[in-house]
C-alpha positions as a LaTeX table, in Angstrom:
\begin{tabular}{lrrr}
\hline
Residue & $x$ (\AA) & $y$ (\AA) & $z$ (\AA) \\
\hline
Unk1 & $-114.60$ & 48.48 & $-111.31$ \\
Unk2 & $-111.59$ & 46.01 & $-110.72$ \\
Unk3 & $-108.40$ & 47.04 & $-112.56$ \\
Unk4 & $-106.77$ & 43.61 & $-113.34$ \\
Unk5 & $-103.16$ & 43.46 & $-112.67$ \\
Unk6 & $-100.97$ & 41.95 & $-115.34$ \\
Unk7 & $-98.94$ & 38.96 & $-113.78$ \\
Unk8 & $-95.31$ & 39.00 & $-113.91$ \\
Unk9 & $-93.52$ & 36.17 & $-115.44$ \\
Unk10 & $-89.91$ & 37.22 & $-114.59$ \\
Unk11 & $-89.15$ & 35.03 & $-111.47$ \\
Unk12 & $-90.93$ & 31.94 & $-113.53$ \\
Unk13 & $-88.06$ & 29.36 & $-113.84$ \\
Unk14 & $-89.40$ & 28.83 & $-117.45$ \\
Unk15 & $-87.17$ & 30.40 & $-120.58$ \\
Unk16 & $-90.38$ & 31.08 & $-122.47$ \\
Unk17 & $-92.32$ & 32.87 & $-119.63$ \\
Unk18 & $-89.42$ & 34.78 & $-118.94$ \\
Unk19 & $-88.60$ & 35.71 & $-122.61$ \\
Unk20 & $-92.77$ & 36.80 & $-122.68$ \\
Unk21 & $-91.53$ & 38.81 & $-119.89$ \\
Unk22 & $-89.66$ & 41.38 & $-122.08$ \\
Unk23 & $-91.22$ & 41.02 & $-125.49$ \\
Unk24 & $-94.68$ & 39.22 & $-124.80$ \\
Unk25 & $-96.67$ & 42.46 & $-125.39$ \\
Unk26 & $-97.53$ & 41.82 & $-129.50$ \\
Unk27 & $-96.65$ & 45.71 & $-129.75$ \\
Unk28 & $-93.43$ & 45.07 & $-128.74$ \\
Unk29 & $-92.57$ & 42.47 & $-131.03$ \\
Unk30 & $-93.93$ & 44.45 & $-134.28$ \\
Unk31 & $-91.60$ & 46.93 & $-132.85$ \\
Unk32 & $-88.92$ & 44.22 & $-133.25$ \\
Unk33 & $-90.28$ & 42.87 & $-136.41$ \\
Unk34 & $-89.74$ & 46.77 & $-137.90$ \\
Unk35 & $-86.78$ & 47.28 & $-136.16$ \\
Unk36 & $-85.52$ & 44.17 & $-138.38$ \\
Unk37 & $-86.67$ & 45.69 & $-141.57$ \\
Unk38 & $-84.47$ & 48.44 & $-140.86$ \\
Unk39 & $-86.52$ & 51.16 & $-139.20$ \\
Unk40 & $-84.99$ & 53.37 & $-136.40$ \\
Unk41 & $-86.84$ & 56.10 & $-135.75$ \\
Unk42 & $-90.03$ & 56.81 & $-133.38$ \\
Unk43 & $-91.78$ & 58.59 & $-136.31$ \\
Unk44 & $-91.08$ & 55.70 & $-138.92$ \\
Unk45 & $-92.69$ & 52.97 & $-135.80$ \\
Unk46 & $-95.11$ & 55.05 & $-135.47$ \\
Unk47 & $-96.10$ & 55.59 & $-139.20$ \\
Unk48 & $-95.37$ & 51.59 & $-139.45$ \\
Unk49 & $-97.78$ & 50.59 & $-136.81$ \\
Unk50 & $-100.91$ & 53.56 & $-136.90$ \\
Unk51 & $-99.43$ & 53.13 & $-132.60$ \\
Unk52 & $-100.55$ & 55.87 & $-130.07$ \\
Unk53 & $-96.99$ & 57.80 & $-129.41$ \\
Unk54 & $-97.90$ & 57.16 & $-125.59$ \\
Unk55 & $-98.03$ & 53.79 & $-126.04$ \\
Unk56 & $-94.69$ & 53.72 & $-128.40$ \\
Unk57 & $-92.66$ & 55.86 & $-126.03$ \\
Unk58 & $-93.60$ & 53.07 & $-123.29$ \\
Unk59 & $-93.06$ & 49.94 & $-125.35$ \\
Unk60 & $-89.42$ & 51.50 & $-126.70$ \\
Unk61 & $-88.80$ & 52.20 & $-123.24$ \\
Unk62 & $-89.25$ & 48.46 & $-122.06$ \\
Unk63 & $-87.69$ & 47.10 & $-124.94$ \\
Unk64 & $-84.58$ & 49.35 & $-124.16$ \\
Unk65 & $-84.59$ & 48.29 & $-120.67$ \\
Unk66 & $-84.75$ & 44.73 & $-121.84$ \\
Unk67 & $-81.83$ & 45.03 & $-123.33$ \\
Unk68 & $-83.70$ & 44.46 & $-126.52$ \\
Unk69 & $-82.96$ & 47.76 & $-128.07$ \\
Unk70 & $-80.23$ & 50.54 & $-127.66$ \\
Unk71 & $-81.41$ & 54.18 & $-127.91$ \\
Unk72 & $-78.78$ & 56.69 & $-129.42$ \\
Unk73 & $-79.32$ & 60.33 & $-129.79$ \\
Unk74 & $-79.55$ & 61.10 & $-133.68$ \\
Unk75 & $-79.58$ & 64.87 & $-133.56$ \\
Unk76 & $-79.25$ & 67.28 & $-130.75$ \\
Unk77 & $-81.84$ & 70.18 & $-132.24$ \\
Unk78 & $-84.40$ & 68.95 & $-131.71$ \\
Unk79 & $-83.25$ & 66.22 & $-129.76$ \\
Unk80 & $-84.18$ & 63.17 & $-131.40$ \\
Unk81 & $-83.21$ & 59.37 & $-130.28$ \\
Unk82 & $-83.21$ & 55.88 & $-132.78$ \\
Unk83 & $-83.64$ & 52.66 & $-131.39$ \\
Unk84 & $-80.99$ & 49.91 & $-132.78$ \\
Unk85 & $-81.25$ & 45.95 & $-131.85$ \\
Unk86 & $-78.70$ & 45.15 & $-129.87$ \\
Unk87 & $-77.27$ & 41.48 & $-129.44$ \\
Unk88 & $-79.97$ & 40.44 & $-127.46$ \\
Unk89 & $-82.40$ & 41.62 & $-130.09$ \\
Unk90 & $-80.42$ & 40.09 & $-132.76$ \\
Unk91 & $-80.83$ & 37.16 & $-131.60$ \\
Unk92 & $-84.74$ & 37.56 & $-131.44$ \\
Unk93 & $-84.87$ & 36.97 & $-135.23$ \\
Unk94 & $-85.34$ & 33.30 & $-134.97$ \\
Unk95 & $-88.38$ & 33.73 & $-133.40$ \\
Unk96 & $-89.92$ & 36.65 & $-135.63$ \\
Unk97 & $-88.31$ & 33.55 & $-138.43$ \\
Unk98 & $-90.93$ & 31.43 & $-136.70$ \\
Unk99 & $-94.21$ & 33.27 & $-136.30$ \\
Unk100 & $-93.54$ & 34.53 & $-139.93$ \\
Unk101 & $-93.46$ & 30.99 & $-141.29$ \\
Unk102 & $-96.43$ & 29.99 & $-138.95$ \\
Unk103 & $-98.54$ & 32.92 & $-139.38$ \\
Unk104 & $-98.40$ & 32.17 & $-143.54$ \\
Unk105 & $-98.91$ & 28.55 & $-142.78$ \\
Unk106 & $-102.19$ & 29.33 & $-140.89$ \\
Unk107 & $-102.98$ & 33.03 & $-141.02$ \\
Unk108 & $-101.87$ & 34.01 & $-144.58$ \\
Unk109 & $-105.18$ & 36.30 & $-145.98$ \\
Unk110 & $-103.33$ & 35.52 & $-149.83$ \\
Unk111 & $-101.21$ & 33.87 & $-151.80$ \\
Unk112 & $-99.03$ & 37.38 & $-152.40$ \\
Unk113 & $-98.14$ & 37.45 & $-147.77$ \\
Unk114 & $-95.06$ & 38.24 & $-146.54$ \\
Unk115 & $-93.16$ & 35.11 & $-146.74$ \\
Unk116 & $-89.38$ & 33.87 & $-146.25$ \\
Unk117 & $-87.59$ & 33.32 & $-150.14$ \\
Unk118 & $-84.79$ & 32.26 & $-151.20$ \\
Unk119 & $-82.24$ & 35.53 & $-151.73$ \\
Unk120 & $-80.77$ & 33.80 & $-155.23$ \\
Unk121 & $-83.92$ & 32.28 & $-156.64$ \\
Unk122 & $-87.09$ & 33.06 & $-154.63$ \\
Unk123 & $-88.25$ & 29.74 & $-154.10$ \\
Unk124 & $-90.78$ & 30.11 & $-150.56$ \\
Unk125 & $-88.10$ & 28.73 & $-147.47$ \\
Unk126 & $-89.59$ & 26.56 & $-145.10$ \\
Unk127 & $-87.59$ & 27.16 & $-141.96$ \\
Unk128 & $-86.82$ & 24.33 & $-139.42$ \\
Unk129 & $-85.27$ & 24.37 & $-136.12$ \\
Unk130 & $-81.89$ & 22.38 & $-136.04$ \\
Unk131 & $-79.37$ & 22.45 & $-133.58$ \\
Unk132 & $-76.05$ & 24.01 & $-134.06$ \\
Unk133 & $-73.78$ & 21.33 & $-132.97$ \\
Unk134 & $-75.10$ & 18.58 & $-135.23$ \\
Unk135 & $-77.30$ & 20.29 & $-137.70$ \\
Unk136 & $-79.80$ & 17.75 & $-137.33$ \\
Unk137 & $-84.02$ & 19.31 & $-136.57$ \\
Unk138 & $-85.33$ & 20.10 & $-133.05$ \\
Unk139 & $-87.98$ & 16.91 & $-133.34$ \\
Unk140 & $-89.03$ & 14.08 & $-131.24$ \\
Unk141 & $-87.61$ & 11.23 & $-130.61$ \\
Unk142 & $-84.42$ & 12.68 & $-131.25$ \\
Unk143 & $-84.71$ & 15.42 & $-128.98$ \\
Unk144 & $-87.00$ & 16.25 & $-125.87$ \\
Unk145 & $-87.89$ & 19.03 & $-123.47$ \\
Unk146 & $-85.75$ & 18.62 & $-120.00$ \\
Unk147 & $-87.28$ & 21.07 & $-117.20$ \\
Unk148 & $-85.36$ & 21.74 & $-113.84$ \\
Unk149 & $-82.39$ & 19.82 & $-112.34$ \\
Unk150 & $-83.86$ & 16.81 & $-114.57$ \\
Unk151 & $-82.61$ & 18.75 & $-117.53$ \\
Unk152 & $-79.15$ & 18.79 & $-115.91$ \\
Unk153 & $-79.09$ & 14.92 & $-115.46$ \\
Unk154 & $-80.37$ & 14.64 & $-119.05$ \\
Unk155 & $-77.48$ & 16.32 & $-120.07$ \\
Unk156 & $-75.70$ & 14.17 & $-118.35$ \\
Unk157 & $-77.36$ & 11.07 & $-119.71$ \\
Unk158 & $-76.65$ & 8.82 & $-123.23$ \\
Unk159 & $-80.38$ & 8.70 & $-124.04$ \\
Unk160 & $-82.90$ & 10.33 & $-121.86$ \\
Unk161 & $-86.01$ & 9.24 & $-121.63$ \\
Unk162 & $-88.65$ & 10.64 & $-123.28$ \\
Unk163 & $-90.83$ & 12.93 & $-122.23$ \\
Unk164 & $-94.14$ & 14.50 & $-123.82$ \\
Unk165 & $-93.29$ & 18.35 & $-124.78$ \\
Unk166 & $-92.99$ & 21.16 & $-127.11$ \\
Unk167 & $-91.08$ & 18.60 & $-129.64$ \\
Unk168 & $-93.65$ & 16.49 & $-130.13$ \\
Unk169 & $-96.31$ & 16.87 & $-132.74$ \\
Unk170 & $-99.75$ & 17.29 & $-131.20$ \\
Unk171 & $-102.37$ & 15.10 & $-131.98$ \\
Unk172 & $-105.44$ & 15.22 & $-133.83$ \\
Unk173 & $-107.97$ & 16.17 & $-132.00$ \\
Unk174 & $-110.65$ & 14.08 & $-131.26$ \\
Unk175 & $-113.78$ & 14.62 & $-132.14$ \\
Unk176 & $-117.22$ & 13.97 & $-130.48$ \\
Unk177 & $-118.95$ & 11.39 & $-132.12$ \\
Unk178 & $-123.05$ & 13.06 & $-132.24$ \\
Unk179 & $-125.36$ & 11.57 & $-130.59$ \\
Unk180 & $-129.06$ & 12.03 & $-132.34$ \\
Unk181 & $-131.30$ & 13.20 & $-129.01$ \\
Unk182 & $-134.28$ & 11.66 & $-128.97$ \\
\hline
\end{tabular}
């Protein structure tokens, strides 16, 4: 029987296949997700996820070594570690922001899911990508997806042209019109 090999994405020139490099695994980034929500320790992940403490120890692991998460001892007897987001894993929030508000979009099993409110008045927040500079959303025409050294000459560039990407809406899809067989 063939094992298959899981392909690396780490010398991919891409952000996102590089980023699915460290956190890609979806263990890993319900690790994150609890991490967020406050949890530290391997017995509250564990409890959290129903995980296999094999499989914990080696998803903690990578997400330590990806910078992701720092481990600190808590107590010496026994000796017993927590796992804290550092800066790095801070800054994976946006994208746990994102699946959260997609996965209720188009996943939600209810009404009463996990959803992004308002702090002050609970109203249901519908997040949106904007940049920093200008505050004004990620979306097409406005802005597109440069790849390579074309992204540096964009950058150079008043208006760059555009280019189909991850900004633009996709389309419908098309459906087959059905043919009666005879």
């Amino acid at each position: 029987m063939d094992c298959m090999q899981r392909k690396s994405f780490a010398d991919m020139a891409c952000p996102i296949a590089r980023s699915l490099e460290q956190v890609g695994e979806w263990w890993s980034i319900l690790i994150l997700r609890d991490a967020f929500a406050g949890k530290t320790r391997f017995d509250e992940f564990q409890h959290s996820l129903g995980i296999a403490p094999n499989m914990l120890t080696r998803r903690l692991a990578s997400l330590v070594e990806a910078g992701m998460l720092e481990r600190r001892p808590y107590s010496e007897r026994p000796p017993r570690d927590e796992y804290l987001l550092t800066e790095r894993g801070r800054d994976f929030r946006t994208v746990l922001l994102a699946l959260l508000a997609f996965g209720h979009r188009h996943f939600a099993v209810d009404e009463a899911g996990t959803r992004i409110v308002d702090a002050s008045t609970g109203a249901t927040a519908e997040p949106m990508l904007v940049d920093r500079r200008s505050g004004k959303p990620l979306v097409e025409p406005d802005y597109v997806i440069a790849r390579g050294t074309r992204a540096a000459v964009m950058a150079n560039t008043a208006r760059p042209q555009d280019i189909p990407g991850l900004l633009a809406a996709a389309p419908p899809a098309r459906r087959r019109a059905r043919t009666s067989r005879p």
